[in-house]
Short mmCIF file of C-alpha atoms and ligand atoms in Angstrom, two decimals:
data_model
loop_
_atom_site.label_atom_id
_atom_site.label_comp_id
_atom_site.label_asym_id
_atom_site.label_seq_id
_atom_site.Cartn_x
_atom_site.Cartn_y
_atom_site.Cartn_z
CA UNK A 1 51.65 60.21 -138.49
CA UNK A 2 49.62 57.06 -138.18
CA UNK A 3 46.73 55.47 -136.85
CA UNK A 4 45.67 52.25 -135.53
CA UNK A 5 42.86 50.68 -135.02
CA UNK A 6 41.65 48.38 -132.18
CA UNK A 7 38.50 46.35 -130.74
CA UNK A 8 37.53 44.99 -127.45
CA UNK A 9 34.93 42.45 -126.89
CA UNK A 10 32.19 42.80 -124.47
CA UNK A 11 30.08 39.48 -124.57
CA UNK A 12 26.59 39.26 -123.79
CA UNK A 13 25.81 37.06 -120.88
CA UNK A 14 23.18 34.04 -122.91
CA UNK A 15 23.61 31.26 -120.57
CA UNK A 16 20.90 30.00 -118.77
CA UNK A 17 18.99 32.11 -116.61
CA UNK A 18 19.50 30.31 -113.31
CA UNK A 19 23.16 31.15 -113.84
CA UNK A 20 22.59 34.92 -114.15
CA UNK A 21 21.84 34.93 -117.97
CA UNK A 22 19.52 36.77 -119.73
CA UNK A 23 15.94 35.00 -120.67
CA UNK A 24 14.53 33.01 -123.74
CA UNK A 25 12.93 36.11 -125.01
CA UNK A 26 15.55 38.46 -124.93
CA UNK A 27 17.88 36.56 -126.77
CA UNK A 28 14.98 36.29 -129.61
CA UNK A 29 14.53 40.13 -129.35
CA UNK A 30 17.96 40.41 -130.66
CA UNK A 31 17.51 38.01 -133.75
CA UNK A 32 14.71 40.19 -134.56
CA UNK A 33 16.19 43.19 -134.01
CA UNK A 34 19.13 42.12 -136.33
CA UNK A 35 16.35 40.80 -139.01
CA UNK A 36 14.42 44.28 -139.05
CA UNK A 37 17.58 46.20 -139.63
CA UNK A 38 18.29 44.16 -142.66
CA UNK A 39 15.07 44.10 -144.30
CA UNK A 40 15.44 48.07 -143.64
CA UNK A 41 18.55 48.01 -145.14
CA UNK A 42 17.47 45.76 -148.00
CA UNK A 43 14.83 48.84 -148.31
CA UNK A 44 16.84 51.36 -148.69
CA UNK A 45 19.46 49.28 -151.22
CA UNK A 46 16.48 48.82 -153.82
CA UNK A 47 15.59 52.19 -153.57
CA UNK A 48 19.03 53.77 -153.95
CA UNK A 49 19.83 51.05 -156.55
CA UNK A 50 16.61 52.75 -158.63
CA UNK A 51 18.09 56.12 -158.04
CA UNK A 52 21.51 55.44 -159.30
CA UNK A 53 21.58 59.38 -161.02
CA UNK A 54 21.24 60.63 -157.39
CA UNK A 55 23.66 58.78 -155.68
CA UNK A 56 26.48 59.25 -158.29
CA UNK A 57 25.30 62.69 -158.70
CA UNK A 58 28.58 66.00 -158.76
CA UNK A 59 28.19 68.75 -157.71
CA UNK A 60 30.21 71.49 -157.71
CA UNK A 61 32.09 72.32 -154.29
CA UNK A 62 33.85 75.37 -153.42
CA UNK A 63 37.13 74.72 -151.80
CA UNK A 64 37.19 76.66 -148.61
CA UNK A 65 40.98 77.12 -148.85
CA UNK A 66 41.37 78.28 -152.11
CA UNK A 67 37.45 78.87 -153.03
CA UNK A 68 38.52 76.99 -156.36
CA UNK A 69 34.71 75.40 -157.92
CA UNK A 70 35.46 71.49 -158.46
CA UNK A 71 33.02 69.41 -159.37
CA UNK A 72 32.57 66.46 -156.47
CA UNK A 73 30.67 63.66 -155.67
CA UNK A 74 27.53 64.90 -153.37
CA UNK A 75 28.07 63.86 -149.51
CA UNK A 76 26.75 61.45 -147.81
CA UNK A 77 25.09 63.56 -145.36
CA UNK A 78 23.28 65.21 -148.08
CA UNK A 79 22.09 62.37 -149.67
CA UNK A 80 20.69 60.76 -146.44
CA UNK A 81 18.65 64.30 -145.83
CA UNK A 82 17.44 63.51 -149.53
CA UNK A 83 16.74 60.24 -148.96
CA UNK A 84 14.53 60.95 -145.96
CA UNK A 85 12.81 63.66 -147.62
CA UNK A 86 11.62 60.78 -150.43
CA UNK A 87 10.83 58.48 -147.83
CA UNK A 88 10.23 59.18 -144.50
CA UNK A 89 6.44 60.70 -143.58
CA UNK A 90 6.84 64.03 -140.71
CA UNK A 91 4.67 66.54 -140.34
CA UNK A 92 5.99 69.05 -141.89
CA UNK A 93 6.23 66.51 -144.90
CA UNK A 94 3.44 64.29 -144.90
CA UNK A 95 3.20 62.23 -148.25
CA UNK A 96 6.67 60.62 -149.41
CA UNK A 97 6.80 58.87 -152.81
CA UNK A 98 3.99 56.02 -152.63
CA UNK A 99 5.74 53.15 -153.61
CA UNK A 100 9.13 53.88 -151.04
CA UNK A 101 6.93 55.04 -148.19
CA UNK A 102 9.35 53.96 -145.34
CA UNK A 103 7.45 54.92 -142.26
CA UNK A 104 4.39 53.13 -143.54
CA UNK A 105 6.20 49.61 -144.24
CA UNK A 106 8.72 49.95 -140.96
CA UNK A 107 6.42 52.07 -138.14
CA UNK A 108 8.15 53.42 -135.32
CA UNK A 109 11.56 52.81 -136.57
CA UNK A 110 14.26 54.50 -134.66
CA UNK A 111 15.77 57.77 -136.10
CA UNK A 112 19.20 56.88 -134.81
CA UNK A 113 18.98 53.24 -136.70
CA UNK A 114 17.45 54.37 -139.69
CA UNK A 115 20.12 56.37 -140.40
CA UNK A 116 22.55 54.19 -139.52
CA UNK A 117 20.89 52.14 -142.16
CA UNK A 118 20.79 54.98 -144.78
CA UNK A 119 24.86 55.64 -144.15
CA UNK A 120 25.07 51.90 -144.42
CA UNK A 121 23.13 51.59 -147.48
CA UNK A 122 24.59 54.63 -149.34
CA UNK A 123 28.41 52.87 -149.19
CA UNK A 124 27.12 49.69 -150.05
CA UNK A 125 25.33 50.69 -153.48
CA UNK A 126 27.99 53.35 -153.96
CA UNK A 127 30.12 50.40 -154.25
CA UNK A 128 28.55 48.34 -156.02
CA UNK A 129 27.94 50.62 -159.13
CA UNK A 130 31.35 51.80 -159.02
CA UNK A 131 32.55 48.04 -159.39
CA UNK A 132 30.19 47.37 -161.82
CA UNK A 133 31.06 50.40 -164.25
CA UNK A 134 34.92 49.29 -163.95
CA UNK A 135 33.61 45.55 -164.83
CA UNK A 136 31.45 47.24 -167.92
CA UNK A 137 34.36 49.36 -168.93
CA UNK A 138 36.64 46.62 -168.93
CA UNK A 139 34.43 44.46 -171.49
CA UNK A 140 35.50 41.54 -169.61
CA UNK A 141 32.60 38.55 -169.46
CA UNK A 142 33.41 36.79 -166.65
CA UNK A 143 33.31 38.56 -162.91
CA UNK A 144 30.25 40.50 -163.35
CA UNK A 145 29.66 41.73 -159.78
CA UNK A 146 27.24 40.15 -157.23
CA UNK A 147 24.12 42.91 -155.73
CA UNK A 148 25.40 43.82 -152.68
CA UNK A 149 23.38 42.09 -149.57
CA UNK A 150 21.46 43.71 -146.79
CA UNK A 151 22.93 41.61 -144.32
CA UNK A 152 25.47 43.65 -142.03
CA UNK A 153 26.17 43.69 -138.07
CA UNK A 154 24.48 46.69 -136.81
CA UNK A 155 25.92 50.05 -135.39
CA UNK A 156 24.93 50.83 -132.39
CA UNK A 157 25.14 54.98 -132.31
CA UNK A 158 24.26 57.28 -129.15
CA UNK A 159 20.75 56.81 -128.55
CA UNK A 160 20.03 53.14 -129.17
CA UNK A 161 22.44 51.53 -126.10
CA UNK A 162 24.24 52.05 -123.17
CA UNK A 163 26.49 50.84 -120.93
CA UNK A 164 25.23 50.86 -117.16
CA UNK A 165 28.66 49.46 -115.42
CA UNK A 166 27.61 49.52 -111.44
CA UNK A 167 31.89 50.43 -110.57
CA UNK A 168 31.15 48.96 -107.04
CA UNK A 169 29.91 45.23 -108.35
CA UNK A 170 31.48 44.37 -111.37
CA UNK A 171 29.83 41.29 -111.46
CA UNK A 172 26.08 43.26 -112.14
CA UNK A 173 26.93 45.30 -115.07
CA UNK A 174 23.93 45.54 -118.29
CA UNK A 175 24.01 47.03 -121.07
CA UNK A 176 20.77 48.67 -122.43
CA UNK A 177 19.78 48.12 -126.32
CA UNK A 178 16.69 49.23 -128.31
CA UNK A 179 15.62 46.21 -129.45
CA UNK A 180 13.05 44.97 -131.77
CA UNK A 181 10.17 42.29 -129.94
CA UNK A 182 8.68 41.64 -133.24
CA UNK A 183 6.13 43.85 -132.42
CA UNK A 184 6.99 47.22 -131.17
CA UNK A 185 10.72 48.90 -130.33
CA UNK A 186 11.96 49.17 -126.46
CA UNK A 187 14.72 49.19 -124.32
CA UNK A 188 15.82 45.96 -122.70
CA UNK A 189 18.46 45.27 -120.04
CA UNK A 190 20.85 42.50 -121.29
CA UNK A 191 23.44 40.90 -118.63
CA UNK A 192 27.15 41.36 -119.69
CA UNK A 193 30.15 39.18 -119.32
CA UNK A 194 31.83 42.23 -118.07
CA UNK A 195 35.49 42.12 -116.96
CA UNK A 196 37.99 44.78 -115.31
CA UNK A 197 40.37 44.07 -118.54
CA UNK A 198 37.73 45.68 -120.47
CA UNK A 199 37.56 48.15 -118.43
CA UNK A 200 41.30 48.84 -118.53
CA UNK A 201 41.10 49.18 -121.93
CA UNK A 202 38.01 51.18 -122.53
CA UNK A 203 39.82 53.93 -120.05
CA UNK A 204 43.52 53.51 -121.47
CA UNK A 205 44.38 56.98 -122.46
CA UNK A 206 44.87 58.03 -126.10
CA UNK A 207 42.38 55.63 -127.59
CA UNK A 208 39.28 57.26 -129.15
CA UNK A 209 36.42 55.41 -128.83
CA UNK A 210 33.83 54.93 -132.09
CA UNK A 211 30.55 53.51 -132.57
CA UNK A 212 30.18 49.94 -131.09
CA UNK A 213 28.62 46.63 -133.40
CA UNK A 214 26.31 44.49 -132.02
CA UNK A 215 27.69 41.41 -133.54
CA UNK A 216 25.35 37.65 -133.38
CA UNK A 217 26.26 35.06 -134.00
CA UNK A 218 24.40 31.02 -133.58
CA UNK A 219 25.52 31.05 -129.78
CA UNK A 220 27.17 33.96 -128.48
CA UNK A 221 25.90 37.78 -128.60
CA UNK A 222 29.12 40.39 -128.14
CA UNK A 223 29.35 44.17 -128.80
CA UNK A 224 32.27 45.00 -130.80
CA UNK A 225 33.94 48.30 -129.35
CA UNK A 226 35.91 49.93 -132.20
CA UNK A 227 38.88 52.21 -130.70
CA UNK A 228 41.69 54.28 -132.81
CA UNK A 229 44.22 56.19 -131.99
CA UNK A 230 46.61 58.40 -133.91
CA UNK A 231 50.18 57.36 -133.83
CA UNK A 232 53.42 59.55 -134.04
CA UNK A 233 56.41 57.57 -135.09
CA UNK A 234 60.48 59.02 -136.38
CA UNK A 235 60.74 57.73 -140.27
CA UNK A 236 63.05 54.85 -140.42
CA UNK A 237 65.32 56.69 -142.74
CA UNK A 238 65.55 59.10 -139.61
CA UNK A 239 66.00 56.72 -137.05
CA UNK A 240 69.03 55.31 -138.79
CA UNK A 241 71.01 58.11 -138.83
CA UNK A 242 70.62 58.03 -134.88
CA UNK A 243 73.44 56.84 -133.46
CA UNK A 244 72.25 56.16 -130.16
CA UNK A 245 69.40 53.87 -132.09
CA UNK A 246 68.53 50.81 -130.38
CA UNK A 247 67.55 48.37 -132.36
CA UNK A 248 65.43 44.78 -131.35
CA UNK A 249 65.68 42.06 -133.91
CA UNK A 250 63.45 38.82 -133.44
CA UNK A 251 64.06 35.47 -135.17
CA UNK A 252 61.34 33.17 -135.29
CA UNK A 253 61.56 29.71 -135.20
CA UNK A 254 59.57 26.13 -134.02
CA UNK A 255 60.82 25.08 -130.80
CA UNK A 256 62.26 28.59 -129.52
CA UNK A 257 59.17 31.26 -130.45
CA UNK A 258 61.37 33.97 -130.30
CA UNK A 259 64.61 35.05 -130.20
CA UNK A 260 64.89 38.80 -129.15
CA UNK A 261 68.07 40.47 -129.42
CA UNK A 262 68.56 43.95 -128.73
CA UNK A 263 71.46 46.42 -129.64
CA UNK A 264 73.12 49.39 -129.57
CA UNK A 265 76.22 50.85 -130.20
CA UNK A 266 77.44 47.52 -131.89
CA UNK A 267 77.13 45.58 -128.63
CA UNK A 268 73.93 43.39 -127.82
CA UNK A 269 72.88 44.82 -124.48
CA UNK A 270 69.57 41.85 -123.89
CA UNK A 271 68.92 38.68 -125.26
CA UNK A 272 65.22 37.15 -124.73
CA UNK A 273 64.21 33.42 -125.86
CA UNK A 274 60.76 32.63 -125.64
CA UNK A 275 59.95 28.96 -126.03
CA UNK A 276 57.00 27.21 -127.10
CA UNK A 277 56.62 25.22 -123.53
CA UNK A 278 56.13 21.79 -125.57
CA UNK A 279 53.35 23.66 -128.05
CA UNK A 280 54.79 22.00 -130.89
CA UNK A 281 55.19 18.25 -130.01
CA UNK A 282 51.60 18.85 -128.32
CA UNK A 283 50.24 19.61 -131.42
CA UNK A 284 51.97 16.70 -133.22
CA UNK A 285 50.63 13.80 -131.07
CA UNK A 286 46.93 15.80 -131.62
CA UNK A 287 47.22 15.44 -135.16
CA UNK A 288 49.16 12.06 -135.30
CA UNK A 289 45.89 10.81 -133.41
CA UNK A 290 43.15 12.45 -135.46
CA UNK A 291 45.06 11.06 -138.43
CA UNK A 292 44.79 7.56 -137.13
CA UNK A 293 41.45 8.10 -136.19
CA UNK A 294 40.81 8.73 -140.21
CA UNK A 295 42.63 5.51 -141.29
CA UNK A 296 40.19 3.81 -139.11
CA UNK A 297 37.04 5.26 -139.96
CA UNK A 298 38.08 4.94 -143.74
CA UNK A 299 38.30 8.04 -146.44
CA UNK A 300 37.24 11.16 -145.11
CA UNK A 301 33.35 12.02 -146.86
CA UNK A 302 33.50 14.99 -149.12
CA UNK A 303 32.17 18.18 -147.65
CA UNK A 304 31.95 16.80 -144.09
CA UNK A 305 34.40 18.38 -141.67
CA UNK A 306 35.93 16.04 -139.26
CA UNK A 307 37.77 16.53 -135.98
CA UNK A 308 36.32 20.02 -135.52
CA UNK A 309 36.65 19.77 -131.84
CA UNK A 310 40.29 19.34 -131.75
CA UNK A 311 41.02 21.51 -134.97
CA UNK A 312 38.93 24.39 -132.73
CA UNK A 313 41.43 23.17 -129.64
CA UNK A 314 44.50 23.58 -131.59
CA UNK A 315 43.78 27.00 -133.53
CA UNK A 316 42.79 28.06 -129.96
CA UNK A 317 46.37 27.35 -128.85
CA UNK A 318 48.19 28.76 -131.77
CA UNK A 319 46.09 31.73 -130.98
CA UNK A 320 46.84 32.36 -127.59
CA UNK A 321 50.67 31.84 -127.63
CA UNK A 322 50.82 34.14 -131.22
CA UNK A 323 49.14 36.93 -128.84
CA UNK A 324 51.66 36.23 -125.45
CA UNK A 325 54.79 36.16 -127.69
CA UNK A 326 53.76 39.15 -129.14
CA UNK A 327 53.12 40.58 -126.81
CA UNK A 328 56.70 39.87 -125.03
CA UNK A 329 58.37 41.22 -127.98
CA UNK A 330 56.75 44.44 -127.66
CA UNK A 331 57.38 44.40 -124.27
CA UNK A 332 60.99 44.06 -124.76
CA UNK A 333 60.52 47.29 -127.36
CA UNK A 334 59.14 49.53 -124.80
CA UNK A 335 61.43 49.45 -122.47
CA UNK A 336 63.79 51.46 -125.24
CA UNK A 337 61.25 54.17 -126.59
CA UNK A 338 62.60 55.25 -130.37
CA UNK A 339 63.93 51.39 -131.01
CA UNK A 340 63.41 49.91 -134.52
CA UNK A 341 61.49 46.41 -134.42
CA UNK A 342 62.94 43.99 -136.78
CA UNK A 343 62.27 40.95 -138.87
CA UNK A 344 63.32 38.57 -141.34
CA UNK A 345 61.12 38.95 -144.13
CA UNK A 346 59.25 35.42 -144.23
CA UNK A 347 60.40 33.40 -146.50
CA UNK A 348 58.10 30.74 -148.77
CA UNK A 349 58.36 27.63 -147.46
CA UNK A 350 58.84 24.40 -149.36
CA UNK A 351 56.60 21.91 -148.24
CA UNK A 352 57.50 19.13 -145.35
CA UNK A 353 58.36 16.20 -145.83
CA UNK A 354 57.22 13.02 -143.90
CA UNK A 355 53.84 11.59 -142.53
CA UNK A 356 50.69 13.44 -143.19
CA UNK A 357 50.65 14.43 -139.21
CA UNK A 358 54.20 15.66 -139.61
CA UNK A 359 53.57 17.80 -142.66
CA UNK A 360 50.18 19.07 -140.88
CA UNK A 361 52.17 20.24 -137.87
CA UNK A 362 54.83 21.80 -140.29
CA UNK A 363 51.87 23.94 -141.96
CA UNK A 364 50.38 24.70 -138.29
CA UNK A 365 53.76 25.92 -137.05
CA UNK A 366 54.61 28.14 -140.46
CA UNK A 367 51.05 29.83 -139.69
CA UNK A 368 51.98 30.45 -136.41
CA UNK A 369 55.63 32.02 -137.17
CA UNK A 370 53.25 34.46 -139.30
CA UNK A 371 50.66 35.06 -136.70
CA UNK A 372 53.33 35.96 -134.07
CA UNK A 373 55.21 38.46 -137.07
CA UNK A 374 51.82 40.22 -138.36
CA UNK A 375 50.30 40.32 -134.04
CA UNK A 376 53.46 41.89 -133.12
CA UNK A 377 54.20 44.64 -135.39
CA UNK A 378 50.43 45.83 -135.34
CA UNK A 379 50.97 46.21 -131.16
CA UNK A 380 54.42 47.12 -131.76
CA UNK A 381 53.01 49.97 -133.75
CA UNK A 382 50.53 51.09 -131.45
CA UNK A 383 52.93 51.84 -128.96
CA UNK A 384 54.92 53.88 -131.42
CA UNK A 385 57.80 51.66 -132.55
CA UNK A 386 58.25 51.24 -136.31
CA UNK A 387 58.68 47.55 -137.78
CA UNK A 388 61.15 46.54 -140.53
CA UNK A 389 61.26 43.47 -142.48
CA UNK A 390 65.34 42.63 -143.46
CA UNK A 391 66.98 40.39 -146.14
CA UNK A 392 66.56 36.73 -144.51
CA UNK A 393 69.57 35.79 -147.01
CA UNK A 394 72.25 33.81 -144.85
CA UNK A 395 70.95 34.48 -141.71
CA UNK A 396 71.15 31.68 -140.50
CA UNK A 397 74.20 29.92 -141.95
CA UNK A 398 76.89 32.54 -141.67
CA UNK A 399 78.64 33.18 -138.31
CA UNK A 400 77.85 36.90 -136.38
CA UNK A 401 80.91 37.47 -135.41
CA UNK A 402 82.97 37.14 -138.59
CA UNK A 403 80.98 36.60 -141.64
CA UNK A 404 82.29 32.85 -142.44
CA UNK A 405 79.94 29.93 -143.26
CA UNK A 406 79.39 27.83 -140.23
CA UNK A 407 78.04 24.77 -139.35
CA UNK A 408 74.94 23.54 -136.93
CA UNK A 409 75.60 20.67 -134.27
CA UNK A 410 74.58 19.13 -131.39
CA UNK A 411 76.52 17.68 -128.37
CA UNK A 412 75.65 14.07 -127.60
CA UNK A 413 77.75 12.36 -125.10
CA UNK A 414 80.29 15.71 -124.95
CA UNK A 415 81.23 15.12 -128.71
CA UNK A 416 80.40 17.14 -131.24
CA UNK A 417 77.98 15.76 -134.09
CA UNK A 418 77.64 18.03 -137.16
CA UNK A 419 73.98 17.91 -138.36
CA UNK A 420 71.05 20.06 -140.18
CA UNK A 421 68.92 20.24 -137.40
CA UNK A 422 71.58 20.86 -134.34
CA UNK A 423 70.56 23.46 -131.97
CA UNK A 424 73.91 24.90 -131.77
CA UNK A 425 76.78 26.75 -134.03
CA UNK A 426 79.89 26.97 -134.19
CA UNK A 427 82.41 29.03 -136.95
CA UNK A 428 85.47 26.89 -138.15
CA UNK A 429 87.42 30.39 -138.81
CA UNK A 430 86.95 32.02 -135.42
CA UNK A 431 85.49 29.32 -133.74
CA UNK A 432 82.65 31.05 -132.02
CA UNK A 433 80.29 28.93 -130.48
CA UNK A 434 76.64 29.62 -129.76
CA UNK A 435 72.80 29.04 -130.24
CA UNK A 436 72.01 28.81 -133.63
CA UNK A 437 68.98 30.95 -133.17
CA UNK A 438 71.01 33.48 -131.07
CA UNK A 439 73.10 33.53 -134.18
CA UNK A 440 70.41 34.37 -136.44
CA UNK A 441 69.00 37.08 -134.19
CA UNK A 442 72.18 38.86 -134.00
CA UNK A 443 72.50 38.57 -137.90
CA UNK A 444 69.09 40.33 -137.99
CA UNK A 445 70.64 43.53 -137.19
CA UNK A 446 73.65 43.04 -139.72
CA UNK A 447 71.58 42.61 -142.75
CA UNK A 448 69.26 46.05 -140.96
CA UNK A 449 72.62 48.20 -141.69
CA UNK A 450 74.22 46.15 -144.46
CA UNK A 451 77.76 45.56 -141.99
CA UNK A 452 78.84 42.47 -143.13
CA UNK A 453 79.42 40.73 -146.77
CA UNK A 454 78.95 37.19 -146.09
CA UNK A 455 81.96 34.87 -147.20
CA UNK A 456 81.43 31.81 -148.43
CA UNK A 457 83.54 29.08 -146.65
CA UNK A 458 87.34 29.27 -146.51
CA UNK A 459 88.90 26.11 -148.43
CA UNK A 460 91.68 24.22 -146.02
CA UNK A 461 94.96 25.25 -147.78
CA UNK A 462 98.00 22.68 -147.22
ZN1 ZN B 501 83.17 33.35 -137.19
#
């Protein structure tokens, strides 16, 4: 048993108003409304950081299982009611303490966000002084810990938005917020960028929706909706006792993505390449013309970023084709519910050699082969298929079929030239001949049940 954890964007529709935006003045409201919540929150910090006694405070709990008296930090929930008793004016209550009168310095605050604050408030100082009584315990004199800061996205519980999606016109959907005006607290329509992929999966079944974020940011506005769901997956010491397992091994390389193998019984029953569709020389003449653009302009200033534009452009791209080619892997894994994902473990690359564009696009396409590794086994996993990392050791030198040491080559002009980077392999001892990434693929799911001993190669005897 599992769980998982996903968000979906809903973006705020700020462009102008002529093209269906909302106004000037609503986008303020929501800079204020973020600005309130952290001087509330900055509030409630100082005055739980001058109750530290409280908020550390044990008491004892009975265990309602075995009615055993331990002696346990006090709850949050109990805290908060404490909290609001000091500070919060009602009529049953009139007069808090003077000097952390809370309805007096914030009136008409929301119940629903002030306690979202409170909750907020209580983890952050909790924190804080339990870092800071390791750091004192430690005697060390260097990394003494930092206050904790008000600033936070806020948490939009029941009561202070929601969602008005017209199902006949997609195109007119608002959400409502209680927003700050500077002035006094209302609701306010705001236009969304609403889309039916959203929709899909807000309504996909066995996701459990939380609390949404209202996260700002200099030119976009988005609510963050927060979805888990609880995952039941076989142990892979279990699954490997299966004979009937199927098992998909990926390799990952530059020019091919992917290369998905999948087997069972011994025999591989689908192969899968994904290529890059030209990804990688694309990003090489990018960078091989920002870099020439920097020998002209001179040394690059210190603290300046350059080429933002196109470093945006390409991190963009990387992005995108990570999320596809996971996604294809873990389309490959459904279609064989109980599979085992696997992977080389990633291995620590040296450094490229070559120009500085070169080496750049090296570093861009190492990210990448992790992007695509971490993206798929976190979907992998949330449709129930387990992901193992193997030995990378020999991979891809040693032939799949027997064990031997082979060698890579190309064919140019229908002769064989031996060479590091050929695309092909080929054994000398059973003179199999294949891709060279096929080849590593398939010795994915030797090194997963530890079949074959690898043999170094055989020496021509006379
Ligand atoms: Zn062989």
């Amino acid at each position: 048993m599992g769980q998982t954890a996903r968000t979906t964007k809903l973006l705020l529709d700020l462009s102008e108003r002529e093209q269906g935006g909302a106004n000037r003045a609503k986008r303020c409201y929501l800079e204020e409304t973020v600005a309130v919540l952290d001087a509330a929150r900055r509030f409630y910090l100082d005055f739980f950081l001058t109750h530290p006694d409280k908020l550390m405070e044990r008491v004892e709990v009975i265990s309602k299982k075995t009615g055993e008296v331990t002696l346990a930090l006090v709850s949050a929930d109990k805290l908060l009611t404490w909290a609001e008793f000091q500070t919060v004016a009602t009529d049953a209550h009139p007069d808090p303490l003077p000097e952390w009168n809370f309805t007096s310095t914030f009136p008409d605050f929301p119940n629903r966000y002030r306690r979202s604050v409170i909750k907020d408030c209580i983890g952050k100082a909790r924190g804080y002084l339990t870092t800071l009584s390791t750091w004192q315990w430690s005697g060390k004199k260097k990394g003494k810990p930092g206050t904790p800061t008000a600033a936070n996205h806020p948490t939009l519980y029941a009561g202070t938005y929601a969602l008005e999606l017209d199902t006949l016109d997609l195109c007119k959907s608002f959400v409502r917020l209680k927003v700050y005006t500077g002035e006094q607290w209302q609701w306010v329509h705001y236009p969304t960028r609403y889309s039916r992929y959203f929709e899909q999966r807000r309504a996909e079944p066995g996701w459990e929706q939380e609390s949404p974020k209202l996260i700002l940011s200099k030119h976009t506005a988005a609510l963050h909706f927060l979805q888990t769901k609880t995952i039941t997956a076989q142990k892979v010491v279990e699954s490997k006792r299966d004979p009937d397992l199927v098992t998909v091994a990926v390799d990952l390389n530059i020019k091919q993505l992917a290369v998905i193998t999948v087997r069972q019984h011994g025999k591989i029953i689908q192969t899968r390449f994904v290529t890059d569709h030209g990804l990688d020389s694309h990003r090489y003449r990018h960078l091989r013309r920002s870099a020439r653009k920097q020998w002209q302009s001179g040394k690059p200033v210190k603290g300046e970023r350059s080429n933002q534009q196109l470093w945006h452009h390409i991190r963009r791209q990387n992005r995108d084709v990570a999320h596809k080619t996971a996604r294809v892997i873990v389309e490959a894994c459904e279609q064989y519910p109980g599979c085992v994902l696997l992977f080389e473990r990633l291995r620590v690359i040296k450094q490229a050699r070559g120009s500085k564009s070169r080496r750049l696009n090296r570093k861009q396409a190492n990210q990448l082969k992790g992007k695509i590794n971490q993206l798929a086994k976190e979907k992998a996993y949330a449709s129930g298929v387990v992901s193992v990392e193997v030995n990378p050791h020999g991979t891809s030198q040693y032939c799949g079929r027997c064990g031997c040491k082979g060698v890579r080559f190309t064919y140019q002009a229908g002769q064989r030239v031996a060479g590091k980077g050929g695309k092909l392999f080929f054994c000398p001892v059973c003179h199999y001949e294949c891709h060279a990434d096929f080849n590593a693929s398939c010795n994915v799911h030797h090194s997963f049940f530890h079949e074959v001993h690898w043999q170094p190669r055989l020496q021509k005897s006379g």
